[in-house]
Amino acid sequence: MSDLSHLQSELERAQFLQDTFIAFATNDNIGGDQQDYEELRRHFLANPKTKSLVPDWLRARRNANEFWHFVKYEFDTYSERREFIWNQMAPLLEYCESLTQAPADSHIETELARFNVDEITHIWQKALERKTRDPEGAITIAGTMLESVCKHILNKRKIEYSSNKIELPELYKLTAKNLNLATDQHTEPIYKQILGGCSSIINGLGALRNKLGDAHGHGEIRAARPAARHAALAINLAGTMALYLLETYHQQEKK
């Protein structure tokens, strides 16, 4: 029997099953093997709720070889196969994700909506939607949301910047300086430490997007690919920082 003890939640099991489909459909090195396919198939078919959400072809194809013979004749290219699998697995993944919905997601969404910046709210919702089925895309969108927040504030303050060339860390640095959030604008050690941590988060998100996101092409097959938990981390960090910047800006505007 396959050892899937490292999968702690239904969401992780569903994500791993999706990765396994992609592995067999595209000759990729993610996901599981033949036994994992069969074990996860049995697992989700045994639950009446998840049984109704799995793709029809999973019910009919008992092992990975049968799945391979199905998918290779349906779609010629790897990209078509990935898109097909993502779309087919979306209902199951969305259900499993709802079982472990983070309270931070709804809180951040509610707070962002208070500022009436439709573009930023839309980007946040888009990141959440792609968190499970497309972690790479969600990580990229998380960075895009922070860029949009910084640009929104700078535009409101009529601060000039190079919109096409500036990277997220520099964009944040300029925004933080304008909001009096730069470490060199404070002398109290605890504030300098916290604000330095904020800067580190931004730099980390920028690096994560470049390394694991889909904003840039990758010249070779990567051994590491982001999972839903990596995307969730990036999204929630970006959401928290976005709220902090917007709240600081609006508080200063009231004075």
Coordinates of C-alpha atoms in Angstrom, one line a residue:
M1 CA 0.0 0.0 0.0
S2 CA 1.2 3.5 -0.8
D3 CA 2.5 5.6 2.2
L4 CA 0.7 8.9 2.0
S5 CA 1.1 9.7 5.7
H6 CA 2.8 13.0 4.8
L7 CA -0.5 14.3 3.5
Q8 CA -2.2 15.8 6.5
S9 CA -5.4 17.2 5.1
E10 CA -7.9 16.6 2.3
L11 CA -6.6 19.6 0.5
E12 CA -3.1 18.2 0.5
R13 CA -4.4 14.9 -0.7
A14 CA -6.4 16.5 -3.5
Q15 CA -3.4 18.7 -4.5
F16 CA -1.1 15.6 -4.6
L17 CA -3.6 13.7 -6.7
Q18 CA -3.7 16.6 -9.2
D19 CA 0.1 16.7 -9.2
T20 CA 0.1 12.9 -9.9
F21 CA -2.2 13.4 -12.8
I22 CA 0.1 16.0 -14.2
A23 CA 3.1 13.8 -13.6
F24 CA 1.7 11.0 -15.7
A25 CA 0.2 13.3 -18.3
T26 CA 3.4 15.4 -18.9
N27 CA 6.2 13.1 -17.8
D28 CA 7.0 15.6 -15.0
N29 CA 8.7 14.8 -11.8
I30 CA 6.0 16.1 -9.4
G31 CA 3.3 14.0 -7.8
G32 CA 3.1 10.4 -6.9
D33 CA 3.4 7.0 -8.5
Q34 CA 1.0 4.2 -9.7
Q35 CA 0.2 3.1 -6.1
D36 CA -0.4 6.7 -5.0
Y37 CA -2.9 7.2 -7.9
E38 CA -4.8 4.1 -6.9
E39 CA -4.8 4.8 -3.2
L40 CA -6.0 8.4 -3.6
R41 CA -8.6 7.3 -6.1
R42 CA -10.0 4.9 -3.5
H43 CA -9.9 7.5 -0.8
F44 CA -11.9 10.1 -2.7
L45 CA -14.4 7.6 -4.1
A46 CA -15.1 6.3 -0.7
N47 CA -16.5 9.6 0.5
P48 CA -20.0 10.4 -1.0
K49 CA -19.3 14.1 -1.1
T50 CA -15.9 14.0 -2.8
K51 CA -17.0 11.1 -5.0
S52 CA -19.5 13.6 -6.6
L53 CA -16.7 16.1 -7.2
V54 CA -13.9 14.0 -8.8
P55 CA -13.7 14.0 -12.6
D56 CA -15.8 11.4 -14.4
W57 CA -12.7 9.9 -16.0
L58 CA -11.2 9.2 -12.6
R59 CA -14.2 7.0 -11.7
A60 CA -13.8 5.0 -14.9
R61 CA -10.0 4.7 -14.9
R62 CA -8.8 2.5 -12.1
N63 CA -5.0 3.0 -12.5
A64 CA -2.5 5.5 -13.9
N65 CA -1.9 3.5 -17.1
E66 CA -5.6 3.7 -18.0
F67 CA -5.5 7.4 -17.3
W68 CA -2.4 7.9 -19.5
H69 CA -4.0 6.1 -22.4
F70 CA -7.0 8.3 -22.0
V71 CA -5.2 11.7 -21.8
K72 CA -2.6 11.2 -24.4
Y73 CA -5.2 10.7 -27.1
E74 CA -7.4 13.6 -25.9
F75 CA -4.7 16.3 -25.9
D76 CA -1.5 16.6 -28.0
T77 CA 0.4 19.1 -25.9
Y78 CA 1.5 19.1 -22.2
S79 CA 0.0 22.6 -21.7
E80 CA -3.4 21.4 -22.9
R81 CA -3.2 18.4 -20.6
R82 CA -2.3 20.6 -17.6
E83 CA -5.1 23.0 -18.3
F84 CA -7.6 20.2 -18.6
I85 CA -6.5 18.6 -15.3
W86 CA -6.6 21.9 -13.5
N87 CA -10.1 22.6 -14.7
Q88 CA -11.3 19.1 -14.0
M89 CA -9.9 19.1 -10.5
A90 CA -11.1 22.6 -9.5
P91 CA -14.4 21.4 -7.9
L92 CA -12.7 18.9 -5.7
L93 CA -9.9 21.3 -4.7
E94 CA -12.3 24.1 -4.0
Y95 CA -14.3 21.9 -1.7
C96 CA -11.2 20.6 0.1
E97 CA -9.9 24.2 0.4
S98 CA -13.2 25.3 2.0
L99 CA -12.6 22.7 4.8
T100 CA -9.5 24.5 5.8
Q101 CA -10.3 28.1 4.9
A102 CA -8.0 30.4 6.8
P103 CA -9.7 33.1 8.9
A104 CA -7.1 35.5 7.6
D105 CA -8.4 35.2 4.0
S106 CA -11.9 36.5 4.8
H107 CA -10.6 39.1 7.3
I108 CA -8.1 40.6 4.8
E109 CA -10.7 40.6 2.0
T110 CA -13.2 42.5 4.2
E111 CA -10.6 45.0 5.3
L112 CA -9.4 45.6 1.8
A113 CA -12.9 46.3 0.6
R114 CA -13.1 49.2 3.1
F115 CA -10.7 51.2 1.0
N116 CA -12.8 51.0 -2.2
V117 CA -9.9 50.3 -4.5
D118 CA -11.6 47.8 -6.8
E119 CA -8.4 46.8 -8.7
I120 CA -6.7 45.7 -5.5
T121 CA -9.7 43.8 -4.2
H122 CA -10.0 42.1 -7.6
I123 CA -6.4 41.1 -7.5
W124 CA -6.8 39.7 -4.0
Q125 CA -9.8 37.6 -5.0
K126 CA -8.0 36.3 -8.1
A127 CA -5.0 35.2 -6.0
L128 CA -7.3 33.3 -3.6
E129 CA -9.0 31.6 -6.6
R130 CA -5.7 30.4 -8.0
K131 CA -4.1 29.4 -4.7
T132 CA -4.9 25.7 -5.0
R133 CA -5.2 25.0 -8.7
D134 CA -2.3 27.2 -9.8
P135 CA 0.1 28.0 -6.9
E136 CA 2.7 29.5 -9.3
G137 CA 0.2 31.9 -10.7
A138 CA -1.1 32.8 -7.2
I139 CA 2.4 33.7 -6.0
T140 CA 2.8 36.0 -9.0
I141 CA -0.5 37.6 -8.3
A142 CA 0.4 38.2 -4.6
G143 CA 3.4 40.2 -5.7
T144 CA 1.3 42.1 -8.3
M145 CA -1.2 43.1 -5.6
L146 CA 1.6 44.6 -3.5
E147 CA 2.9 46.5 -6.5
S148 CA -0.6 47.8 -7.2
V149 CA -1.0 49.0 -3.6
C150 CA 2.4 50.8 -3.7
K151 CA 1.6 52.4 -7.0
H152 CA -1.9 53.4 -5.8
I153 CA -0.4 55.2 -2.8
L154 CA 2.4 56.8 -4.8
N155 CA 0.0 58.0 -7.4
K156 CA -2.3 59.5 -4.8
R157 CA 0.8 61.3 -3.3
K158 CA 1.9 62.3 -6.8
I159 CA 5.3 60.7 -6.3
E160 CA 7.1 59.9 -9.6
Y161 CA 8.5 56.5 -10.3
S162 CA 9.4 54.4 -13.3
S163 CA 6.2 52.3 -13.8
N164 CA 7.8 49.8 -16.2
K165 CA 11.2 49.3 -14.7
I166 CA 10.9 49.4 -11.0
E167 CA 10.9 46.1 -9.0
L168 CA 8.8 45.4 -6.0
P169 CA 11.5 45.9 -3.3
E170 CA 12.4 49.3 -4.8
L171 CA 8.7 50.2 -5.1
Y172 CA 8.1 49.3 -1.5
K173 CA 11.2 51.2 -0.4
L174 CA 9.9 54.4 -2.1
T175 CA 6.4 53.9 -0.6
A176 CA 7.7 53.2 2.9
K177 CA 9.8 56.3 2.8
N178 CA 6.8 58.4 1.8
L179 CA 4.7 56.9 4.6
N180 CA 7.5 57.4 7.2
L181 CA 7.9 53.6 7.5
A182 CA 11.5 53.3 6.5
T183 CA 13.8 52.1 9.3
D184 CA 16.2 55.1 9.0
Q185 CA 13.2 57.4 9.8
H186 CA 13.0 56.0 13.3
T187 CA 15.2 55.7 16.3
E188 CA 13.3 53.4 18.7
P189 CA 14.9 49.9 18.4
I190 CA 11.6 48.0 18.4
Y191 CA 10.1 50.1 15.6
K192 CA 13.3 49.7 13.6
Q193 CA 13.2 45.9 14.1
I194 CA 9.5 45.7 13.1
L195 CA 9.9 47.9 10.0
G196 CA 13.0 46.0 9.0
G197 CA 11.0 42.8 9.2
C198 CA 8.4 44.4 6.9
S199 CA 11.1 45.2 4.4
S200 CA 12.4 41.6 4.7
I201 CA 8.9 40.3 3.9
I202 CA 8.7 42.4 0.8
N203 CA 12.2 41.3 -0.4
G204 CA 11.2 37.6 0.4
L205 CA 8.0 37.9 -1.6
G206 CA 9.9 39.4 -4.5
A207 CA 12.4 36.6 -4.4
L208 CA 9.7 33.9 -4.0
R209 CA 7.9 35.3 -7.1
N210 CA 11.0 35.2 -9.1
K211 CA 11.9 31.7 -8.0
L212 CA 8.6 29.9 -7.8
G213 CA 6.0 32.2 -9.5
D214 CA 5.2 32.2 -13.2
A215 CA 6.1 35.8 -13.9
H216 CA 9.3 34.8 -15.6
G217 CA 10.2 31.9 -17.8
H218 CA 12.4 29.1 -16.5
G219 CA 15.0 27.7 -18.8
E220 CA 15.0 24.2 -17.3
I221 CA 12.7 21.8 -15.4
R222 CA 12.7 22.7 -11.7
A223 CA 13.0 20.1 -9.0
A224 CA 11.0 22.4 -6.6
R225 CA 7.5 23.5 -7.5
P226 CA 5.2 25.5 -5.2
A227 CA 2.3 23.8 -3.4
A228 CA -0.9 25.4 -2.2
R229 CA 0.6 26.1 1.2
H230 CA 3.4 28.1 -0.4
A231 CA 0.9 30.1 -2.3
A232 CA -1.2 30.6 0.9
L233 CA 1.9 31.9 2.7
A234 CA 2.7 34.4 -0.1
I235 CA -0.9 35.6 -0.4
N236 CA -1.5 36.1 3.3
L237 CA 1.9 37.9 3.7
A238 CA 1.1 40.1 0.8
G239 CA -2.4 40.8 2.1
T240 CA -1.2 41.7 5.5
M241 CA 1.4 44.1 4.1
A242 CA -1.2 45.6 1.7
L243 CA -3.5 46.3 4.6
Y244 CA -0.7 47.9 6.7
L245 CA 0.3 50.2 3.8
L246 CA -3.3 51.2 3.0
E247 CA -4.3 51.8 6.6
T248 CA -1.1 53.9 7.2
Y249 CA -1.8 56.0 4.1
H250 CA -5.5 56.6 5.0
Q251 CA -4.6 57.4 8.6
Q252 CA -2.1 60.0 7.5
E253 CA -4.6 61.5 5.0
K254 CA -7.1 62.1 7.8
K255 CA -4.7 64.4 9.7

